[in-house]
Short mmCIF file of C-alpha atoms in Angstrom, two decimals:
data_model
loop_
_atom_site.label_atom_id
_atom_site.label_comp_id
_atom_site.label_asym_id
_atom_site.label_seq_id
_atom_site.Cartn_x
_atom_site.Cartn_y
_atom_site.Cartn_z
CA UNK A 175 0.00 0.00 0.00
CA UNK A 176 2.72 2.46 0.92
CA UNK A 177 4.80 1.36 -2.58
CA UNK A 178 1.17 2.28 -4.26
CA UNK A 179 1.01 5.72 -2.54
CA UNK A 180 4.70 6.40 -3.48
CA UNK A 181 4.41 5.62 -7.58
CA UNK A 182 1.37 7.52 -7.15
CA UNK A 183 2.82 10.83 -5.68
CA UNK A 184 6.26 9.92 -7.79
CA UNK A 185 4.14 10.06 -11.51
CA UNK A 186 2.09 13.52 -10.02
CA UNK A 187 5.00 15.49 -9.17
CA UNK A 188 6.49 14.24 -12.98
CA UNK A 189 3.17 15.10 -14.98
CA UNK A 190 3.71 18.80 -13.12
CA UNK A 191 6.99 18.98 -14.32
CA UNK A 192 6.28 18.02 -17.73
CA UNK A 193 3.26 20.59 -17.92
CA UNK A 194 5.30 23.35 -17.04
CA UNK A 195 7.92 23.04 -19.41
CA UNK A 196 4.98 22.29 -22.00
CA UNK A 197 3.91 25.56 -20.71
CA UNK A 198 7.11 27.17 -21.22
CA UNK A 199 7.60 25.99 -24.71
CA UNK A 200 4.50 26.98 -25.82
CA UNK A 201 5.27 30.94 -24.44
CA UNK A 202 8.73 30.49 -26.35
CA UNK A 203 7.00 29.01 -29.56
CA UNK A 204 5.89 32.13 -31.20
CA UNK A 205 9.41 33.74 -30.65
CA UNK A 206 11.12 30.86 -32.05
CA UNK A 207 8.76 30.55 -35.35
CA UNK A 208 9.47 34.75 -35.50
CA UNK A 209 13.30 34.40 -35.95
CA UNK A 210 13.47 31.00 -38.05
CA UNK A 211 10.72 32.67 -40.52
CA UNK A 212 13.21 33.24 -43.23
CA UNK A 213 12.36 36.33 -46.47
CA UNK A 214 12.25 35.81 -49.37
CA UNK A 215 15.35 35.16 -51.63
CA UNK A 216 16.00 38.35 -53.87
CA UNK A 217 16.54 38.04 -57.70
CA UNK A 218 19.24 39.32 -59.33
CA UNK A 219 19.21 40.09 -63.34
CA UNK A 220 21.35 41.93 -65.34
CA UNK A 221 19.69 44.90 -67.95
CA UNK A 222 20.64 44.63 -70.79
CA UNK A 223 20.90 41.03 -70.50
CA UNK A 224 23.81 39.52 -73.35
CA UNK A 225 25.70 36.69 -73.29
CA UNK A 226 28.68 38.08 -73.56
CA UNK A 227 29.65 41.77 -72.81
CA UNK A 228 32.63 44.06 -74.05
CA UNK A 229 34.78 46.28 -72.56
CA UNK A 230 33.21 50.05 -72.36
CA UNK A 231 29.43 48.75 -72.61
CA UNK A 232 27.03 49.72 -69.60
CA UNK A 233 25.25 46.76 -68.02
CA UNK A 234 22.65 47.41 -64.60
CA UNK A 235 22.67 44.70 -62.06
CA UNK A 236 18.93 44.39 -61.03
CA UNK A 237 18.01 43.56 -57.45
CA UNK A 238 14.52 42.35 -56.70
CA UNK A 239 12.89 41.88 -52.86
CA UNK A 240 9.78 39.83 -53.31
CA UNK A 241 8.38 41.26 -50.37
CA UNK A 242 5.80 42.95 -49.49
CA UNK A 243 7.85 44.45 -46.09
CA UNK A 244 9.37 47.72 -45.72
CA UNK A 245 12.68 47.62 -47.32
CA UNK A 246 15.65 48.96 -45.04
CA UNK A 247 18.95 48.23 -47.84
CA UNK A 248 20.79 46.41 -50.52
CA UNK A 249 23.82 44.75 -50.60
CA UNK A 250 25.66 43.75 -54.09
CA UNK A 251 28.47 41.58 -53.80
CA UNK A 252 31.17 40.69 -56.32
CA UNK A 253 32.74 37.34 -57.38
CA UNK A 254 35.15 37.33 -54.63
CA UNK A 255 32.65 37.45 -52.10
CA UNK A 256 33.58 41.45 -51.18
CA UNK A 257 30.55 44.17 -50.90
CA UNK A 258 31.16 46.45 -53.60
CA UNK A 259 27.75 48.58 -53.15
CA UNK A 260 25.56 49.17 -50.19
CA UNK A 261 22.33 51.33 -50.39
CA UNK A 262 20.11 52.52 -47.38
CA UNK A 263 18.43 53.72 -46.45
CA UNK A 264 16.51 52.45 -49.38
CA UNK A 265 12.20 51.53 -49.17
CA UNK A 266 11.95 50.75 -52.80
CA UNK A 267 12.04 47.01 -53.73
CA UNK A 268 14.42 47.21 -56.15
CA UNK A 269 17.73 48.45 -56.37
CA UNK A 270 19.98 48.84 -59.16
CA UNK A 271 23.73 48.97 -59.87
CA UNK A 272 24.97 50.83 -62.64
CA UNK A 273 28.70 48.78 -63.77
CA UNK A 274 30.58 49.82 -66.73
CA UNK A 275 32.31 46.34 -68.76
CA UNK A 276 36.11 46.23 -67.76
CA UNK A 277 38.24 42.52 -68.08
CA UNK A 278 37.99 42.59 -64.27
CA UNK A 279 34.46 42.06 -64.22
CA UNK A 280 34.30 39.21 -65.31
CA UNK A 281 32.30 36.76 -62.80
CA UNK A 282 29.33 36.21 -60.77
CA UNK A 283 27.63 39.11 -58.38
CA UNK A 284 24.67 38.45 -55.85
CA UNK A 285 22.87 40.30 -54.16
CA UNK A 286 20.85 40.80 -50.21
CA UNK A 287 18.40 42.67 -48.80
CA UNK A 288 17.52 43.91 -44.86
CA UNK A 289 14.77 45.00 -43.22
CA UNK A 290 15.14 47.23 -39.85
CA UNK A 291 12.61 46.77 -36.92
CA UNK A 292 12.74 47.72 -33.37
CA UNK A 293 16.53 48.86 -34.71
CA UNK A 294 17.75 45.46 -35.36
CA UNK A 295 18.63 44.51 -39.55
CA UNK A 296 17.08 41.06 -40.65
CA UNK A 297 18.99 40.21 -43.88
CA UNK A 298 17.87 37.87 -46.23
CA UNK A 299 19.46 35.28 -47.93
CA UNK A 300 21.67 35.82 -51.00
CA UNK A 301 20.04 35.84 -54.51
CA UNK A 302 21.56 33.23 -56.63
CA UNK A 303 24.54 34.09 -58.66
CA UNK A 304 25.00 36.18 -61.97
CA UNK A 305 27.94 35.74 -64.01
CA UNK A 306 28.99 38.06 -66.44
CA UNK A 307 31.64 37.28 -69.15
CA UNK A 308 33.37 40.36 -70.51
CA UNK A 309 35.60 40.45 -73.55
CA UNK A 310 38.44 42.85 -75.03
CA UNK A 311 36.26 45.74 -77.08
CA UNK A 312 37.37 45.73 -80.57
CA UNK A 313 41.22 46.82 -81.47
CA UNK A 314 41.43 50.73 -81.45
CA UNK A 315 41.78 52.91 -84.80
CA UNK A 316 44.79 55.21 -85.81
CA UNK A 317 43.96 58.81 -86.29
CA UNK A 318 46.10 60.97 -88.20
CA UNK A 319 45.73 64.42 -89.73
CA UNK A 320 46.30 65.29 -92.98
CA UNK A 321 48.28 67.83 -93.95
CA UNK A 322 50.48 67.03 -90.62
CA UNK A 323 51.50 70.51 -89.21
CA UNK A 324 52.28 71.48 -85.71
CA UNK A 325 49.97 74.85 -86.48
CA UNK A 326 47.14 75.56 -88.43
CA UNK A 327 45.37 79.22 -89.10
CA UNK A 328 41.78 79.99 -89.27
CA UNK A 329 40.66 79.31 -92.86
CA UNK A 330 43.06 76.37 -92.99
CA UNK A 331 41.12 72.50 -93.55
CA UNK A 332 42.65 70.00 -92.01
CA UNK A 333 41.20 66.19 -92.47
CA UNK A 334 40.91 63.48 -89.34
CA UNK A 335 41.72 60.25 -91.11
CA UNK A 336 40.56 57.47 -89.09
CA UNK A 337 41.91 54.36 -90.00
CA UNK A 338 40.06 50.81 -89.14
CA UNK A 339 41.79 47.59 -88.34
CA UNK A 340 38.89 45.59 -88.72
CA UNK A 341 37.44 44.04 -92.15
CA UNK A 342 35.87 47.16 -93.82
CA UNK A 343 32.89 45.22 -94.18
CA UNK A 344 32.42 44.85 -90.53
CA UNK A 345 32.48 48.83 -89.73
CA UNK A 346 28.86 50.41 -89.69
CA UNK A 347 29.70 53.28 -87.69
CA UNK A 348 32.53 55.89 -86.84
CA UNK A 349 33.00 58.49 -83.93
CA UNK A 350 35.13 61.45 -83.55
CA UNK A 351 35.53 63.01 -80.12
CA UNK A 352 36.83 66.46 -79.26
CA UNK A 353 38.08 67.34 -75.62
CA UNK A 354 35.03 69.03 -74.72
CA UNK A 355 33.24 65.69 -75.55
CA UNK A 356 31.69 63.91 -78.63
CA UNK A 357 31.87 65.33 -81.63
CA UNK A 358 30.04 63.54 -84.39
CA UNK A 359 29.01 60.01 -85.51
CA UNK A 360 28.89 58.97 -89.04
CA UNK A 361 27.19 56.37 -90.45
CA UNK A 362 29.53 54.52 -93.08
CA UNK A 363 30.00 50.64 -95.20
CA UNK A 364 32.28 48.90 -96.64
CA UNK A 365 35.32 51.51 -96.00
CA UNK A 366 38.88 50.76 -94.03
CA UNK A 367 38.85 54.66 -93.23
CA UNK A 368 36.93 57.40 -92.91
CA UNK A 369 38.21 61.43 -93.45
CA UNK A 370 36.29 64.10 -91.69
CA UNK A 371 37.18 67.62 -92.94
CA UNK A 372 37.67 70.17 -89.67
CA UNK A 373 37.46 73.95 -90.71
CA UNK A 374 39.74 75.67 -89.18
CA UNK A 375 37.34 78.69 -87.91
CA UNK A 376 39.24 79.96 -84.61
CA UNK A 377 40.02 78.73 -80.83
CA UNK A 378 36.77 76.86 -80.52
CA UNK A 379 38.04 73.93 -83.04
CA UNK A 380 41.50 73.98 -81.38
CA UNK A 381 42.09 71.01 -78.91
CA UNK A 382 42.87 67.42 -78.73
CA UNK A 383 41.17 64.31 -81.23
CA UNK A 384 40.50 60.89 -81.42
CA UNK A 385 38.15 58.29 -82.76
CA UNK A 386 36.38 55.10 -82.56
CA UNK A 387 34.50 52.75 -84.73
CA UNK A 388 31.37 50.60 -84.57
CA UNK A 389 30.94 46.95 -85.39
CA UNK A 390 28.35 44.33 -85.19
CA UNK A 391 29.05 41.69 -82.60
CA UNK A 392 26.31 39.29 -80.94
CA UNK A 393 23.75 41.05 -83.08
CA UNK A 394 24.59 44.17 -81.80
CA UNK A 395 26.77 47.66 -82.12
CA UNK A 396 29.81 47.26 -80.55
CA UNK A 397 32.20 50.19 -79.94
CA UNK A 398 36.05 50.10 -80.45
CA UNK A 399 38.66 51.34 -77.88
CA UNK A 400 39.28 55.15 -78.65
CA UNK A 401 42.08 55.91 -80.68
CA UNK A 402 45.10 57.90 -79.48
CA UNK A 403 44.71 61.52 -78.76
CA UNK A 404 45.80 63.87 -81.33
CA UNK A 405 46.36 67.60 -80.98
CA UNK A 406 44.84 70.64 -83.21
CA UNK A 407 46.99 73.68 -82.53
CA UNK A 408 46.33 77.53 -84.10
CA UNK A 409 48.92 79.73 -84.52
CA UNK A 410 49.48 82.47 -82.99
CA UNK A 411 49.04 85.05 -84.94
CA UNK A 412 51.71 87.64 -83.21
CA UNK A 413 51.99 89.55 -87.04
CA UNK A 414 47.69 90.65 -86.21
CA UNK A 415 47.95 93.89 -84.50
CA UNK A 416 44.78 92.53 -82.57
CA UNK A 417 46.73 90.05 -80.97
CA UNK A 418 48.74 93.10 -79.98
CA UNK A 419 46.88 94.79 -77.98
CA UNK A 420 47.36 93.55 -74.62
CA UNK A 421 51.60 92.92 -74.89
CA UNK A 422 53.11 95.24 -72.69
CA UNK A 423 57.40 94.66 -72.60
CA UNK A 424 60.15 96.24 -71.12
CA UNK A 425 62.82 94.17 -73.38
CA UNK A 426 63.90 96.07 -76.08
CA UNK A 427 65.31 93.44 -77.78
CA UNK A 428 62.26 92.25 -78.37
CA UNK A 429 61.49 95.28 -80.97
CA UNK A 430 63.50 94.18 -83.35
CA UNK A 431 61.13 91.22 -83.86
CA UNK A 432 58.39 93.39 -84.17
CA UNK A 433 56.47 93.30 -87.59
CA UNK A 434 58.64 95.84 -89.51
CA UNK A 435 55.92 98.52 -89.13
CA UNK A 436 57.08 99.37 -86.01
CA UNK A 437 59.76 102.37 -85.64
CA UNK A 438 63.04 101.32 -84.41
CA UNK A 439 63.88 104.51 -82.74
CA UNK A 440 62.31 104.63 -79.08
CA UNK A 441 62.13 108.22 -78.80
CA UNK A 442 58.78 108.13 -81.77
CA UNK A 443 56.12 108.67 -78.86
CA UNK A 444 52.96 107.94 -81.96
CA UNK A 445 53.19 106.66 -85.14
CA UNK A 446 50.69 105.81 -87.92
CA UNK A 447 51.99 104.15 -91.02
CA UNK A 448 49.70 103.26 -93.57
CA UNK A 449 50.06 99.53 -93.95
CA UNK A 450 49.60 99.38 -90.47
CA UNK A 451 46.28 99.26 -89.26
CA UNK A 452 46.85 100.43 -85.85
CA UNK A 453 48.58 103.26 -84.27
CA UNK A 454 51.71 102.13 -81.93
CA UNK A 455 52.50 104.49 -79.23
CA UNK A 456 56.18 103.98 -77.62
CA UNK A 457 57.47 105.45 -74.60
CA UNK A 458 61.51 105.81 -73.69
CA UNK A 459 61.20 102.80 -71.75
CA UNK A 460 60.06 100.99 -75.06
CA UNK A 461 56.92 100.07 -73.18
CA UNK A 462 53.98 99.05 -76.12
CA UNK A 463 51.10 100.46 -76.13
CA UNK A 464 47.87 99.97 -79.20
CA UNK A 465 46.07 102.87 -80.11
CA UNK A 466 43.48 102.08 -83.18
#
């Protein structure tokens, strides 16, 4: 009888135990499912989407949060693993990154996404990989000019002859770029060079070249390396009494490389030859002065 009273107390105090820890675990359940709950995976695309991409073209890596939460940041990661972009705060559900084709990018990017509550970030998982392949752009032209002077003057022409190495049959297009950005584009066919004729008009032409050429690759327009950079020099015109007007010397050798209007003899204070257009006022200290 006293065995039966023991097991009896013995199995009570062990279904009170087990209750209370059922009770526990239920209180804990609803925190548990809360952190395990995982988001949903981004998606990561590339826009324009090729198979292959050349050096110089512009691609957008794509990040997409299919969720319907509020959106505290991206991540973008390269093929090495190493965060090469990070955007927040961000609430939009998509985030782009704008890359520009070199051989070094070459490989696959993914991309994350984090929400913030109660100040705490909840990242999600990584999207799946993208893998770009990037190739060498197409072999750079030669420009040259033509005629080949160090100087030109207004009124000159001077031609930029843009030579291709490609098959002539593969060039559809040609560029020519000025310092101050590009110039002009030309459609052309079935040519291994292209001349455009510069006027030379005054300082605004003056400044450095160069060119590039278009060809079809992967169904597309494809755009050469630049060419070198060439140079477009004026002269300066130090016979034009305009140019003149603001030279102020105290050399005097310097008068006797003076356009042969001018008087050699200091002590003229004004002077006004006729195939001069200007008057040329000189003091003893053979300072120049313009008078028109």
């Amino acid at each position: 009888m006293i065995i039966y009273c023991l097991m009896i107390l013995f199995i009570s105090s062990l279904l009170s135990s087990q209750c209370n820890f059922l009770a526990a675990f239920l209180q804990l359940l609803p925190l548990a499912v809360s952190f395990a709950e995982l988001l949903p995976v981004p998606i990561l695309s590339a826009d324009p989407r090729h198979e292959v991409y050349y050096e110089g073209e512009r691609v957008a890596l794509k990040c997409l949060a299919p969720t319907m939460r509020k959106i505290g940041g991206f991540r973008f990661f390269n093929q090495t693993g190493e965060q090469i972009d990070l955007k927040t705060p961000y609430s939009l559900t998509t985030a782009w990154l704008q890359l520009t084709a070199t051989k070094t990018s070459s490989g696959e990017y993914t991309c994350m996404y984090f929400l913030k509550e109660s100040g705490q970030e909840i990242p999600s998982n990584r999207s799946l990989p993208l893998s770009l392949k990037v190739q060498a752009a197409p072999t750079a032209p030669t420009l040259s000019l033509d005629p080949q002077q160090q100087v030109y003057i207004p009124g000159n022409d001077v031609k930029l002859l843009c030579s291709f190495p490609s098959s002539s049959d593969d060039v559809k297009e040609v560029q020519y770029y000025a310092d101050f950005g590009l110039a002009v584009s030309i459609p052309v066919s079935n040519v291994k060079n292209y001349s455009f004729n510069l006027r030379i008009t005054g300082e605004e032409v003056s400044g450095s070249y160069s060119c590039a050429y278009f060809v079809i690759k992967s169904t597309r327009p494809v755009r050469s390396e630049r060419s070198s950079w060439i140079s477009v020099n004026l002269k300066s015109e130090f016979s034009n009494p305009s140019s003149l007007e603001h030279l102020v010397t105290t050399d005097p050798s310097l008068v006797s490389s003076l356009p042969i209007c001018l008087p050699m003899n200091s002590s003229v204070s004004l002077i006004s030859i006729p195939s001069c257009p200007v008057a040329i006022h000189l003091s003893a200290s053979v300072s120049l002065s313009i008078a028109k």
